[in-house]
mmCIF file of N, CA and C in Angstrom:
data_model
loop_
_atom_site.group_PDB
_atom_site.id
_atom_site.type_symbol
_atom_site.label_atom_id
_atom_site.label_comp_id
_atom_site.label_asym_id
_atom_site.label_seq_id
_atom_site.Cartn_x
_atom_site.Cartn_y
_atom_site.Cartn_z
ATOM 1 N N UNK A 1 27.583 200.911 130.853
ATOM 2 C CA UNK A 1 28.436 201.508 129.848
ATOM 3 C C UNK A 1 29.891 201.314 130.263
ATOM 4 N N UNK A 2 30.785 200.809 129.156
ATOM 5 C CA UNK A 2 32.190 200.774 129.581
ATOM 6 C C UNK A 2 32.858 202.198 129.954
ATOM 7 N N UNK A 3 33.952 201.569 130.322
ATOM 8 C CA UNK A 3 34.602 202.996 130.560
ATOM 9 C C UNK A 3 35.508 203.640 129.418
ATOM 10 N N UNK A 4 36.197 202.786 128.623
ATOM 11 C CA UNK A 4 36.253 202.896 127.305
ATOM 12 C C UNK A 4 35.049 203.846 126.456
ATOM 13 N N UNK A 5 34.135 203.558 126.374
ATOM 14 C CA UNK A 5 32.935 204.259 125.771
ATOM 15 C C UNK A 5 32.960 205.634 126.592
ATOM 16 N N UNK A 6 32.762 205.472 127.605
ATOM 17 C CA UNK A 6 33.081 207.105 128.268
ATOM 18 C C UNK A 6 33.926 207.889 127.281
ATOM 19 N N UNK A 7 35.021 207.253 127.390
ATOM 20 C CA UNK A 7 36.225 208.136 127.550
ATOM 21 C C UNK A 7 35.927 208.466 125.906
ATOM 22 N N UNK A 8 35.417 207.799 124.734
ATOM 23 C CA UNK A 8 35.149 207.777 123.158
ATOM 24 C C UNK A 8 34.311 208.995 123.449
ATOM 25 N N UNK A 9 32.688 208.773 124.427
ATOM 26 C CA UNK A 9 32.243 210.214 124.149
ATOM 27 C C UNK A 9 32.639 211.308 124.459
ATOM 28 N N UNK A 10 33.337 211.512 125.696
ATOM 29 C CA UNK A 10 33.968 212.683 125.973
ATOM 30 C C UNK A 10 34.729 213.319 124.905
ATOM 31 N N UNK A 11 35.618 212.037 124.021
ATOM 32 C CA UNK A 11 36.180 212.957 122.581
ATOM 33 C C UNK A 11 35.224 213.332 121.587
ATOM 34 N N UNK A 12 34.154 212.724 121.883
ATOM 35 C CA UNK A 12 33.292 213.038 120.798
ATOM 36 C C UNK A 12 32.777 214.764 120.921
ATOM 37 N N UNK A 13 31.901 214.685 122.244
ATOM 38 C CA UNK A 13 31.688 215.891 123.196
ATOM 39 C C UNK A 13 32.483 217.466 122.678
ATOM 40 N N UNK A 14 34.182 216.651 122.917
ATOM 41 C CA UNK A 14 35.404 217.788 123.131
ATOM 42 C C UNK A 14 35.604 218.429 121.406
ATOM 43 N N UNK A 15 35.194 217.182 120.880
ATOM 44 C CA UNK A 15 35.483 217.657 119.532
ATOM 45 C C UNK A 15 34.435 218.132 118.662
ATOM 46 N N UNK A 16 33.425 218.239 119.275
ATOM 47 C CA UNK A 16 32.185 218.929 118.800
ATOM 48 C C UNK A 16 32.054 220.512 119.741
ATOM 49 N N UNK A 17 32.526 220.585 120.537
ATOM 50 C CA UNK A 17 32.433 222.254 121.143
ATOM 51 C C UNK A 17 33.510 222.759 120.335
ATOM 52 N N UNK A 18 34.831 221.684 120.121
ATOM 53 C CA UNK A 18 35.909 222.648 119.666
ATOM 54 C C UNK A 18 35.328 223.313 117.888
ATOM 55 N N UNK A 19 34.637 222.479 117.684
ATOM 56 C CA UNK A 19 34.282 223.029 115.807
ATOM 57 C C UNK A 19 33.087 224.312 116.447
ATOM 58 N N UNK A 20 32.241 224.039 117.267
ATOM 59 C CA UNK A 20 31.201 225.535 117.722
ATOM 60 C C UNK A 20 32.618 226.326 118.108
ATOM 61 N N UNK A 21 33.314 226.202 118.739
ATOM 62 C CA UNK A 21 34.286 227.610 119.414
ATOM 63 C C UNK A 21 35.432 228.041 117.486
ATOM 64 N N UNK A 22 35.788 226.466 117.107
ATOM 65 C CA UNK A 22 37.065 227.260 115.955
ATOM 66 C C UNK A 22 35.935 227.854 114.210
ATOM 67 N N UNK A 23 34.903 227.063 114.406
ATOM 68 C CA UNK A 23 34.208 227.341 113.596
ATOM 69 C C UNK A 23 34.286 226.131 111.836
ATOM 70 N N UNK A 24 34.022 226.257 110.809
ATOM 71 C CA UNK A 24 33.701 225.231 109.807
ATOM 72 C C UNK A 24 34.582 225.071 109.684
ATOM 73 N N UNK A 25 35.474 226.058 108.832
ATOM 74 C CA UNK A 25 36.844 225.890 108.558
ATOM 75 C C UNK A 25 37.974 224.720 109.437
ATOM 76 N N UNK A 26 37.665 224.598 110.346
ATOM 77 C CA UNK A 26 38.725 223.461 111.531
ATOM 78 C C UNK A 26 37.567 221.989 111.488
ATOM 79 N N UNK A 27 36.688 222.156 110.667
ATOM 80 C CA UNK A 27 35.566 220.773 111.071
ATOM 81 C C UNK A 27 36.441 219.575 110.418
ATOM 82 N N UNK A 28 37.131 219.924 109.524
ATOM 83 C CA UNK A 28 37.495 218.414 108.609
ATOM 84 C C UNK A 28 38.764 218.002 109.256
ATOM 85 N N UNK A 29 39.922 218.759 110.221
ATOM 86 C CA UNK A 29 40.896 218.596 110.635
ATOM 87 C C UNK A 29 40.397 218.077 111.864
ATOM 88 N N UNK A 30 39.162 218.596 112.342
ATOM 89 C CA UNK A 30 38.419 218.019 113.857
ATOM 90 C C UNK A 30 38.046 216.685 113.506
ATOM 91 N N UNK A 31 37.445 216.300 112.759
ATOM 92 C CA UNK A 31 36.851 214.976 112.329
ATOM 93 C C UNK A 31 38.009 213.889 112.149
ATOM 94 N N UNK A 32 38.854 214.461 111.442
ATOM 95 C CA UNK A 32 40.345 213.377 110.903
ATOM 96 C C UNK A 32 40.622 213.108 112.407
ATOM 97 N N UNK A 33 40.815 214.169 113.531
ATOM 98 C CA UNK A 33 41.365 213.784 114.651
ATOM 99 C C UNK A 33 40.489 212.678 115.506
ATOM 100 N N UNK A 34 39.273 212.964 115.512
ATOM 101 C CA UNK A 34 38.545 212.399 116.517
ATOM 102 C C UNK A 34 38.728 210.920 115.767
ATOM 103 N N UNK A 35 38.438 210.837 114.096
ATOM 104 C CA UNK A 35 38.532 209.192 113.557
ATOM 105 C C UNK A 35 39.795 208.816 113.854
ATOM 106 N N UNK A 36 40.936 209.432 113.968
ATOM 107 C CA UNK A 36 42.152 208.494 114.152
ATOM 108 C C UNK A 36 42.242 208.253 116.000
ATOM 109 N N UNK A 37 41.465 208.914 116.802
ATOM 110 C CA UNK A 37 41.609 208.283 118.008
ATOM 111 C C UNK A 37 40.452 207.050 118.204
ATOM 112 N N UNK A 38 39.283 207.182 117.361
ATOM 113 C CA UNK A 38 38.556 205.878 116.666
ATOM 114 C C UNK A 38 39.533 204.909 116.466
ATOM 115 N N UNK A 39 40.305 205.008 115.524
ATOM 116 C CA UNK A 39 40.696 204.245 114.942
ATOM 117 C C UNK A 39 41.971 203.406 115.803
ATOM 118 N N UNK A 40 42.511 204.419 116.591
ATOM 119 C CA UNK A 40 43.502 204.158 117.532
ATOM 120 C C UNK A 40 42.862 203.009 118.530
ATOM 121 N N UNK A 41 41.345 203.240 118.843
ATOM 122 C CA UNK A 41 40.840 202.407 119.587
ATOM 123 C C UNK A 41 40.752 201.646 118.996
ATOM 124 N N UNK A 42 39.932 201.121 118.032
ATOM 125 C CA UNK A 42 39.647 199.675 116.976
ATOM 126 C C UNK A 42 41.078 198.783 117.167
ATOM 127 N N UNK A 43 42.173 199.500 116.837
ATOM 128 C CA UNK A 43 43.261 198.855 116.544
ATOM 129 C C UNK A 43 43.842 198.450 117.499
ATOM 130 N N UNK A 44 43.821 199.246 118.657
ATOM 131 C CA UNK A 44 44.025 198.442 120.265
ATOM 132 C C UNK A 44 43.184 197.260 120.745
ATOM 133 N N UNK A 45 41.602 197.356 120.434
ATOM 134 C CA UNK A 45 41.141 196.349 120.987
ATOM 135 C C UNK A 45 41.267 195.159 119.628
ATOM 136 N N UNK A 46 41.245 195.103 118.832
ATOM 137 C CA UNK A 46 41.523 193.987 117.630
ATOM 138 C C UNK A 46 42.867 193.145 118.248
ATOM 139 N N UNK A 47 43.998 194.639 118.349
ATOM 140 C CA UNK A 47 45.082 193.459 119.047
ATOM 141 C C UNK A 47 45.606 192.859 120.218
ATOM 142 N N UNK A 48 44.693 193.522 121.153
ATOM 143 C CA UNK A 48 44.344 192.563 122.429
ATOM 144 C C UNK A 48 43.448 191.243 121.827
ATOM 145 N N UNK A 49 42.497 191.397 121.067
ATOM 146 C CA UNK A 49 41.715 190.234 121.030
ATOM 147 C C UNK A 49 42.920 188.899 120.312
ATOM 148 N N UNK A 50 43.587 189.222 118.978
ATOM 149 C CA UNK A 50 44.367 188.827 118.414
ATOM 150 C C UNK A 50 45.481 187.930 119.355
ATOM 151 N N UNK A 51 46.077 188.564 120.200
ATOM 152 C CA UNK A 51 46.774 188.383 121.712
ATOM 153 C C UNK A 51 46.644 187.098 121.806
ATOM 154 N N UNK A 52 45.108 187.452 122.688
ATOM 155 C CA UNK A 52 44.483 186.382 122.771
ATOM 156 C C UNK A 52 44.333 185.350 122.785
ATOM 157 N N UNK A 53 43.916 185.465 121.668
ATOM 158 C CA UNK A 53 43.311 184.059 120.359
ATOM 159 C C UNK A 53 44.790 183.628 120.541
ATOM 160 N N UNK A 54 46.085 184.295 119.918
ATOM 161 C CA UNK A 54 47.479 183.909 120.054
ATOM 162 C C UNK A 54 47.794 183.127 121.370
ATOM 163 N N UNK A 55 47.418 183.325 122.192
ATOM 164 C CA UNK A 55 47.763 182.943 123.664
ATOM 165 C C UNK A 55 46.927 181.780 123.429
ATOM 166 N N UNK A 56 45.563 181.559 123.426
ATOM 167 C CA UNK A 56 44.742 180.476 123.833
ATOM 168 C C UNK A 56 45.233 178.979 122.676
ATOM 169 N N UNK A 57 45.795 179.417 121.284
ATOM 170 C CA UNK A 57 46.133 178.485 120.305
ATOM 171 C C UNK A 57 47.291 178.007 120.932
ATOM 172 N N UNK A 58 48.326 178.874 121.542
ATOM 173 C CA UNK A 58 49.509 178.183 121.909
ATOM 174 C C UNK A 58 49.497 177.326 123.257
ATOM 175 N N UNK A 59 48.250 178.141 124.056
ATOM 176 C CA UNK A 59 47.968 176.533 125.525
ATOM 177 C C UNK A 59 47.458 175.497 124.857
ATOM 178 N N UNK A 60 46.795 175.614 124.298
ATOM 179 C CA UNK A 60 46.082 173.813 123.003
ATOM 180 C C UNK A 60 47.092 173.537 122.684
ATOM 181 N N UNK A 61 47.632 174.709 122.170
ATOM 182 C CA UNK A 61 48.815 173.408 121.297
ATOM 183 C C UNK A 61 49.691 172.948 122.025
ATOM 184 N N UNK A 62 49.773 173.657 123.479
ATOM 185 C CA UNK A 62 50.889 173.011 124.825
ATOM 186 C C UNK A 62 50.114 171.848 125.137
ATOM 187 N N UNK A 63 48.995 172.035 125.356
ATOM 188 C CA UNK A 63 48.113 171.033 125.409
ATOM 189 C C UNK A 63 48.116 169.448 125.550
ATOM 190 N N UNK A 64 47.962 170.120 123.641
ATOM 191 C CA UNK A 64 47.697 168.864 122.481
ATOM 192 C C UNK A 64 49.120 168.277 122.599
ATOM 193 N N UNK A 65 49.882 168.991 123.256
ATOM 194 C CA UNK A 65 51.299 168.067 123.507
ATOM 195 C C UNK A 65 51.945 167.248 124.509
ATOM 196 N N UNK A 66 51.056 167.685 125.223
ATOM 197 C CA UNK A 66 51.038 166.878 126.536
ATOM 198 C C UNK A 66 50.752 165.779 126.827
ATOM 199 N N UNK A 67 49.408 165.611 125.335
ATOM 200 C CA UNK A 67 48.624 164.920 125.842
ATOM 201 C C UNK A 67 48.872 163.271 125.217
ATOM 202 N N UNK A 68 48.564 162.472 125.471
ATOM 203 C CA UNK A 68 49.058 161.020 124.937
ATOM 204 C C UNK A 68 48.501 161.207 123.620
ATOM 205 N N UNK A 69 49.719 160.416 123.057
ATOM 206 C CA UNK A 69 49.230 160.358 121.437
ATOM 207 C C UNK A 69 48.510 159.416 121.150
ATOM 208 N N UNK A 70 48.226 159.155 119.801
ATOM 209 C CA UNK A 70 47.707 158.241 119.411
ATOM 210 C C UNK A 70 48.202 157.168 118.815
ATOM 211 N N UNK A 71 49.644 157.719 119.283
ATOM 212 C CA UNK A 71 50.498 156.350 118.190
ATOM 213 C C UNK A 71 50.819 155.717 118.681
ATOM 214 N N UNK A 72 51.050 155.843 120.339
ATOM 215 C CA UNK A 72 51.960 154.951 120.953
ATOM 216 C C UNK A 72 51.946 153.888 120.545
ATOM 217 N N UNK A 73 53.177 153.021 120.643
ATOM 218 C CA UNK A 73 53.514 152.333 120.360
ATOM 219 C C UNK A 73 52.799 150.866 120.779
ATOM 220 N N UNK A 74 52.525 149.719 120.072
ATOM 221 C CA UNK A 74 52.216 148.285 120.637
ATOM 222 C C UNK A 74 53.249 147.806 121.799
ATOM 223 N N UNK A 75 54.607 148.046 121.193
ATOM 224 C CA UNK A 75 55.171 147.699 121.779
ATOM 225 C C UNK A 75 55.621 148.109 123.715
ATOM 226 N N UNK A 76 55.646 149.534 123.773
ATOM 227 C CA UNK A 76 54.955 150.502 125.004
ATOM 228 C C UNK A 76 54.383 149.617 126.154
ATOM 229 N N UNK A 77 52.692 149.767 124.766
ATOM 230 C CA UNK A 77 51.712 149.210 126.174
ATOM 231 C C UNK A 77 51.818 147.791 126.476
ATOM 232 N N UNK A 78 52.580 146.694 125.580
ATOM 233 C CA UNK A 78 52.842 144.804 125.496
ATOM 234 C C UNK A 78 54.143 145.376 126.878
ATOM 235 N N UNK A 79 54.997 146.197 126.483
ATOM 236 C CA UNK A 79 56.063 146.223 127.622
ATOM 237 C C UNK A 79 55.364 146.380 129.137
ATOM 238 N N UNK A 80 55.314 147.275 129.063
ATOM 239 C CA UNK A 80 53.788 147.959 130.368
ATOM 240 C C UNK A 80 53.570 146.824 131.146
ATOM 241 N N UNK A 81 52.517 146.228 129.943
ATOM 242 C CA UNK A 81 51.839 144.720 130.966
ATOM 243 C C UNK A 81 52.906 143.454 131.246
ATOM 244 N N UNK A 82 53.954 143.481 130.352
ATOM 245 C CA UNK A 82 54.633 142.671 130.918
ATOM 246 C C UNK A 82 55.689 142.666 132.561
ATOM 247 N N UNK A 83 55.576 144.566 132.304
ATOM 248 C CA UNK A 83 56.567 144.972 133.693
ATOM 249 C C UNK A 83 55.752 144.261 134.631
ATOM 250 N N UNK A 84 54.337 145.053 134.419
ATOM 251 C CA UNK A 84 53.304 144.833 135.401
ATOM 252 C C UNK A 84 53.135 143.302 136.230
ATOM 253 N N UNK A 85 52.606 142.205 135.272
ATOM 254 C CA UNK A 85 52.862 141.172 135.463
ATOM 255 C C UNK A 85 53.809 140.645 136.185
ATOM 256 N N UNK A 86 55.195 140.703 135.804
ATOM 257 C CA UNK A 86 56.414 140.318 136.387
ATOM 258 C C UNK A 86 56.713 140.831 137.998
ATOM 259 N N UNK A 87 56.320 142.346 138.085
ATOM 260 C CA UNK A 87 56.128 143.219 139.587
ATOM 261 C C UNK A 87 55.135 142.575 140.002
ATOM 262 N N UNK A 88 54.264 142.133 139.843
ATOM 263 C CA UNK A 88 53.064 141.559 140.715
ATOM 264 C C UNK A 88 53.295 140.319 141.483
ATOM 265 N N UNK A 89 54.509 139.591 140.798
ATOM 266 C CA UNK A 89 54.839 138.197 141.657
ATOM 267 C C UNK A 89 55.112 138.970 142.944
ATOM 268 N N UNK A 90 56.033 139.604 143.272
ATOM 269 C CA UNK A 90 56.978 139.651 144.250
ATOM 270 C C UNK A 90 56.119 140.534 145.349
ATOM 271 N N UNK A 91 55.080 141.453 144.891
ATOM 272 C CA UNK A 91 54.994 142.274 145.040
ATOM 273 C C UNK A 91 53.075 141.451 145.813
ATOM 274 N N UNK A 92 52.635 140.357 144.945
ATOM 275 C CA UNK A 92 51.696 139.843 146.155
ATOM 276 C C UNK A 92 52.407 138.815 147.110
ATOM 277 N N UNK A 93 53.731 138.789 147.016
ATOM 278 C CA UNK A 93 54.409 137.639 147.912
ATOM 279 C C UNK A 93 54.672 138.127 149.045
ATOM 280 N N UNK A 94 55.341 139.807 149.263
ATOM 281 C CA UNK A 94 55.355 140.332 150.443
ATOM 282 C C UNK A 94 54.017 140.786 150.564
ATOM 283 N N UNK A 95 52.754 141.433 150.133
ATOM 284 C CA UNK A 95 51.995 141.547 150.909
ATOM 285 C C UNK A 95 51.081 140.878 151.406
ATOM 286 N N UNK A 96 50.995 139.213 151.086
ATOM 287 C CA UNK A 96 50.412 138.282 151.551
ATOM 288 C C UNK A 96 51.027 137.615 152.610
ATOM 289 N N UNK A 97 52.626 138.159 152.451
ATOM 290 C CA UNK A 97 53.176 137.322 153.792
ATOM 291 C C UNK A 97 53.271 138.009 154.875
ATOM 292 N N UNK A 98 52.897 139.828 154.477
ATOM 293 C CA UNK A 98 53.379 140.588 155.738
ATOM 294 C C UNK A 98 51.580 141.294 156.075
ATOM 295 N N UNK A 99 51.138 141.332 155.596
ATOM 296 C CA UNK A 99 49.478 141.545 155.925
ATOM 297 C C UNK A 99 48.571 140.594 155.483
ATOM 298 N N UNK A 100 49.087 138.919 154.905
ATOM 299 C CA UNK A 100 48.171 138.544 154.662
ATOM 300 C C UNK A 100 47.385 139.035 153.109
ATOM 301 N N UNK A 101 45.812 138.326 153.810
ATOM 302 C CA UNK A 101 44.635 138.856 152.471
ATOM 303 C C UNK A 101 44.790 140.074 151.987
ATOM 304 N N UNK A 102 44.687 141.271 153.588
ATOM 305 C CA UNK A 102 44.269 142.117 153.307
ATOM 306 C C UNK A 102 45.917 143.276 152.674
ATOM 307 N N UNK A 103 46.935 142.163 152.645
ATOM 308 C CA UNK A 103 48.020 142.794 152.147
ATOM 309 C C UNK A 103 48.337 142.611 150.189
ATOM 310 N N UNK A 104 47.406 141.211 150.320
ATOM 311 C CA UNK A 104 47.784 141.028 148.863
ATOM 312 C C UNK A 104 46.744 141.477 148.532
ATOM 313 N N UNK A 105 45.274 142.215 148.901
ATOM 314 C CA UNK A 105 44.553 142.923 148.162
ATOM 315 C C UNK A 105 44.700 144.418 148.004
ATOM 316 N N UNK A 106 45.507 144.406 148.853
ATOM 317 C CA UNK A 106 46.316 146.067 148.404
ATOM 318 C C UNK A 106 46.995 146.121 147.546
ATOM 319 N N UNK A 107 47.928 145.106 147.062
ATOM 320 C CA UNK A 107 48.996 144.930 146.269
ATOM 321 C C UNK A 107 48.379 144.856 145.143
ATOM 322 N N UNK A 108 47.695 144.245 144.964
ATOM 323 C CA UNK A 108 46.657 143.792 143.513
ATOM 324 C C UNK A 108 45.667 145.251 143.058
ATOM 325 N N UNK A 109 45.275 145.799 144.076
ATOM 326 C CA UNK A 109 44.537 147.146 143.881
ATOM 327 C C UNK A 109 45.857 148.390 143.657
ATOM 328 N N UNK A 110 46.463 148.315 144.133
ATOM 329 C CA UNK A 110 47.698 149.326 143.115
ATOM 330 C C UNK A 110 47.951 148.918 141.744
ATOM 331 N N UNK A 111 48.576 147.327 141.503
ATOM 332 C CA UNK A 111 48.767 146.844 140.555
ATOM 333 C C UNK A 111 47.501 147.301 139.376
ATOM 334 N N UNK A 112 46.268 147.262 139.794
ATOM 335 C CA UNK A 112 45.544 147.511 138.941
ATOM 336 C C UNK A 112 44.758 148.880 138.504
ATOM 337 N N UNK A 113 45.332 149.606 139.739
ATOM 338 C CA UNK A 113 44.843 151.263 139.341
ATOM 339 C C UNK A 113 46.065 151.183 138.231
ATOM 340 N N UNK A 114 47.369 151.064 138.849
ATOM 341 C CA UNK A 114 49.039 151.253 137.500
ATOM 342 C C UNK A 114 48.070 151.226 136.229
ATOM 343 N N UNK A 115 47.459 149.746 136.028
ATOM 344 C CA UNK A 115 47.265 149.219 134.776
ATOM 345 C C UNK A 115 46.080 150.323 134.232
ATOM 346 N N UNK A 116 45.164 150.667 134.965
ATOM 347 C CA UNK A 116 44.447 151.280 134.739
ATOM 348 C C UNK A 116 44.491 152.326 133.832
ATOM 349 N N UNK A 117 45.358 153.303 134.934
ATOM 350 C CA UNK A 117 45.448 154.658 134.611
ATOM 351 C C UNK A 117 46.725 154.824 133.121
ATOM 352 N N UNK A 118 47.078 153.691 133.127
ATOM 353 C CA UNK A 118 48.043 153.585 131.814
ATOM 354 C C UNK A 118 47.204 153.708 130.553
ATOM 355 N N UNK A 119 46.660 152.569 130.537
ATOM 356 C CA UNK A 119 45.130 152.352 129.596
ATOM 357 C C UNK A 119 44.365 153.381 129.533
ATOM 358 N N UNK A 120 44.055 154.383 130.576
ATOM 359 C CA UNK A 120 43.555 155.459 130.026
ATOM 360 C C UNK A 120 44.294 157.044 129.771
ATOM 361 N N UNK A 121 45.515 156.542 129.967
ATOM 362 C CA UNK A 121 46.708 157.818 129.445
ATOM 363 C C UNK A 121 46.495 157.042 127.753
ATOM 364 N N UNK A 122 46.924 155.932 127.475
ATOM 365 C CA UNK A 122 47.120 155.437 126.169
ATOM 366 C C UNK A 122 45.978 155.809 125.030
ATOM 367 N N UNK A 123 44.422 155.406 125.955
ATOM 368 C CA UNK A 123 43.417 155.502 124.935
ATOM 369 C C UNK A 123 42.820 156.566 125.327
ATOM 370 N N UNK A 124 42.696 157.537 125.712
ATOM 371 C CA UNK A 124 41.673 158.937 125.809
ATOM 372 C C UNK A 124 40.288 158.113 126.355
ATOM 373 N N UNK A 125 39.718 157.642 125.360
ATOM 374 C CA UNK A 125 37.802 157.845 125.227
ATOM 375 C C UNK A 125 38.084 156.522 126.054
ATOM 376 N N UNK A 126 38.805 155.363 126.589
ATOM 377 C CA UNK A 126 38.574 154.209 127.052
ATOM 378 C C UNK A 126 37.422 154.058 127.872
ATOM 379 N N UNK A 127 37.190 155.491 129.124
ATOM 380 C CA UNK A 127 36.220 155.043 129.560
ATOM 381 C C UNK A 127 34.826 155.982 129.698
ATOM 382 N N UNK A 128 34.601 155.956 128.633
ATOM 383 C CA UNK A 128 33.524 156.966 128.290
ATOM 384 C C UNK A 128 33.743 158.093 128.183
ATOM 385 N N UNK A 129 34.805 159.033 128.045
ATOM 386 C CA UNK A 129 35.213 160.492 128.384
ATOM 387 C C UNK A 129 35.082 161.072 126.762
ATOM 388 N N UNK A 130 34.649 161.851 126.582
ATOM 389 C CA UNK A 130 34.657 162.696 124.874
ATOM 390 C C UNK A 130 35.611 163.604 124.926
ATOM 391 N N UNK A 131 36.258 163.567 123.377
ATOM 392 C CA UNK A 131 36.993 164.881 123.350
ATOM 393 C C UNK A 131 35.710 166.259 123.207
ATOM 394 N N UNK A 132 35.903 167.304 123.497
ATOM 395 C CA UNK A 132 35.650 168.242 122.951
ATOM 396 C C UNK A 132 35.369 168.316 121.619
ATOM 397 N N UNK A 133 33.928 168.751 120.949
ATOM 398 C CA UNK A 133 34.381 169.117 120.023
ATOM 399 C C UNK A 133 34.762 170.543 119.079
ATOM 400 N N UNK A 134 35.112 171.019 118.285
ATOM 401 C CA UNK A 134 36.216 172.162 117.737
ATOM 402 C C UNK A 134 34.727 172.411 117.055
ATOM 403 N N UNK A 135 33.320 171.816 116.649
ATOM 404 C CA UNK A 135 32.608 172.635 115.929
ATOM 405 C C UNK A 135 31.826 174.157 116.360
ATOM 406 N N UNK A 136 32.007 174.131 117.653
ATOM 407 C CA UNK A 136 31.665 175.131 118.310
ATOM 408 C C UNK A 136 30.418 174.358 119.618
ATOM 409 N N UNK A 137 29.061 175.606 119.125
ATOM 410 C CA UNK A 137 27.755 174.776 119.765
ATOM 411 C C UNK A 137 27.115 174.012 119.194
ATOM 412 N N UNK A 138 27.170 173.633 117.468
ATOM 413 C CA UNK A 138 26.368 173.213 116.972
ATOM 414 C C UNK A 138 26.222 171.843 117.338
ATOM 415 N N UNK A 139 24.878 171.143 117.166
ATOM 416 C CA UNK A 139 24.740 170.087 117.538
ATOM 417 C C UNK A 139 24.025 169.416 116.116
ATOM 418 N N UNK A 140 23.684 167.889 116.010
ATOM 419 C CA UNK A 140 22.917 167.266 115.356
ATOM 420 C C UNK A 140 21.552 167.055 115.671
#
């Protein structure tokens, strides 16, 4: 049992001895009281939940803003690979001349996580990943 619920029966309790001690006459002024601390509750927990919901729409929508669009541009990701490309001359020239193989296969394995992780900032689902979906649990 919550503790909330406690604290509801105890008014319930308090406000049922007080109508045995004031008698009929005080029952309808007893009742109005006990429903508006009802009601006081309903309306507290509705707008915590409300809160909430308020809070959780505005991290999505911080989210959903964060997150790569869908429009980017052709031009973006054609630039991208061209940086890429162009950095890769120079960039397997010192590490083939200063470690060798195992320098220009480092160079080439950065070069291609870059490319990677671009491609999958750009496209979301590129490599098998699902959005969420908003229908809830239902399934097909």
């Amino acid at each position: 049992m919550d503790a909330r619920d406690t604290d509801l029966k105890r008014e319930l309790d308090a406000t049922l001895h007080a109508r045995r001690d004031l008698g009929e006459e005080y029952e309808s002024a007893l009742v109005d009281s006990f429903l508006e601390k009802v009601d006081q509750r309903i309306d507290g927990a509705v707008e915590r939940r409300v809160r909430r919901q308020f809070a959780e729409q505005q991290m999505q929508t911080a989210r959903d803003s964060r997150s790569p669009r869908a429009t980017d541009s052709w031009g973006e990701r054609f630039g991208f690979g061209i940086v890429s490309l162009v950095l890769a001359v120079p960039l397997s020239a010192i590490g083939g001349g200063v470690a060798h193989l195992p320098g220009l296969l480092t160079a080439w394995a950065g070069i291609v996580g870059v490319n990677v992780v671009q491609a999958a900032r750009t496209n979301p689902g590129l490599f098998g990943r699902r959005k969420p979906s908003r229908d809830g649990d239902w399934e097909d």
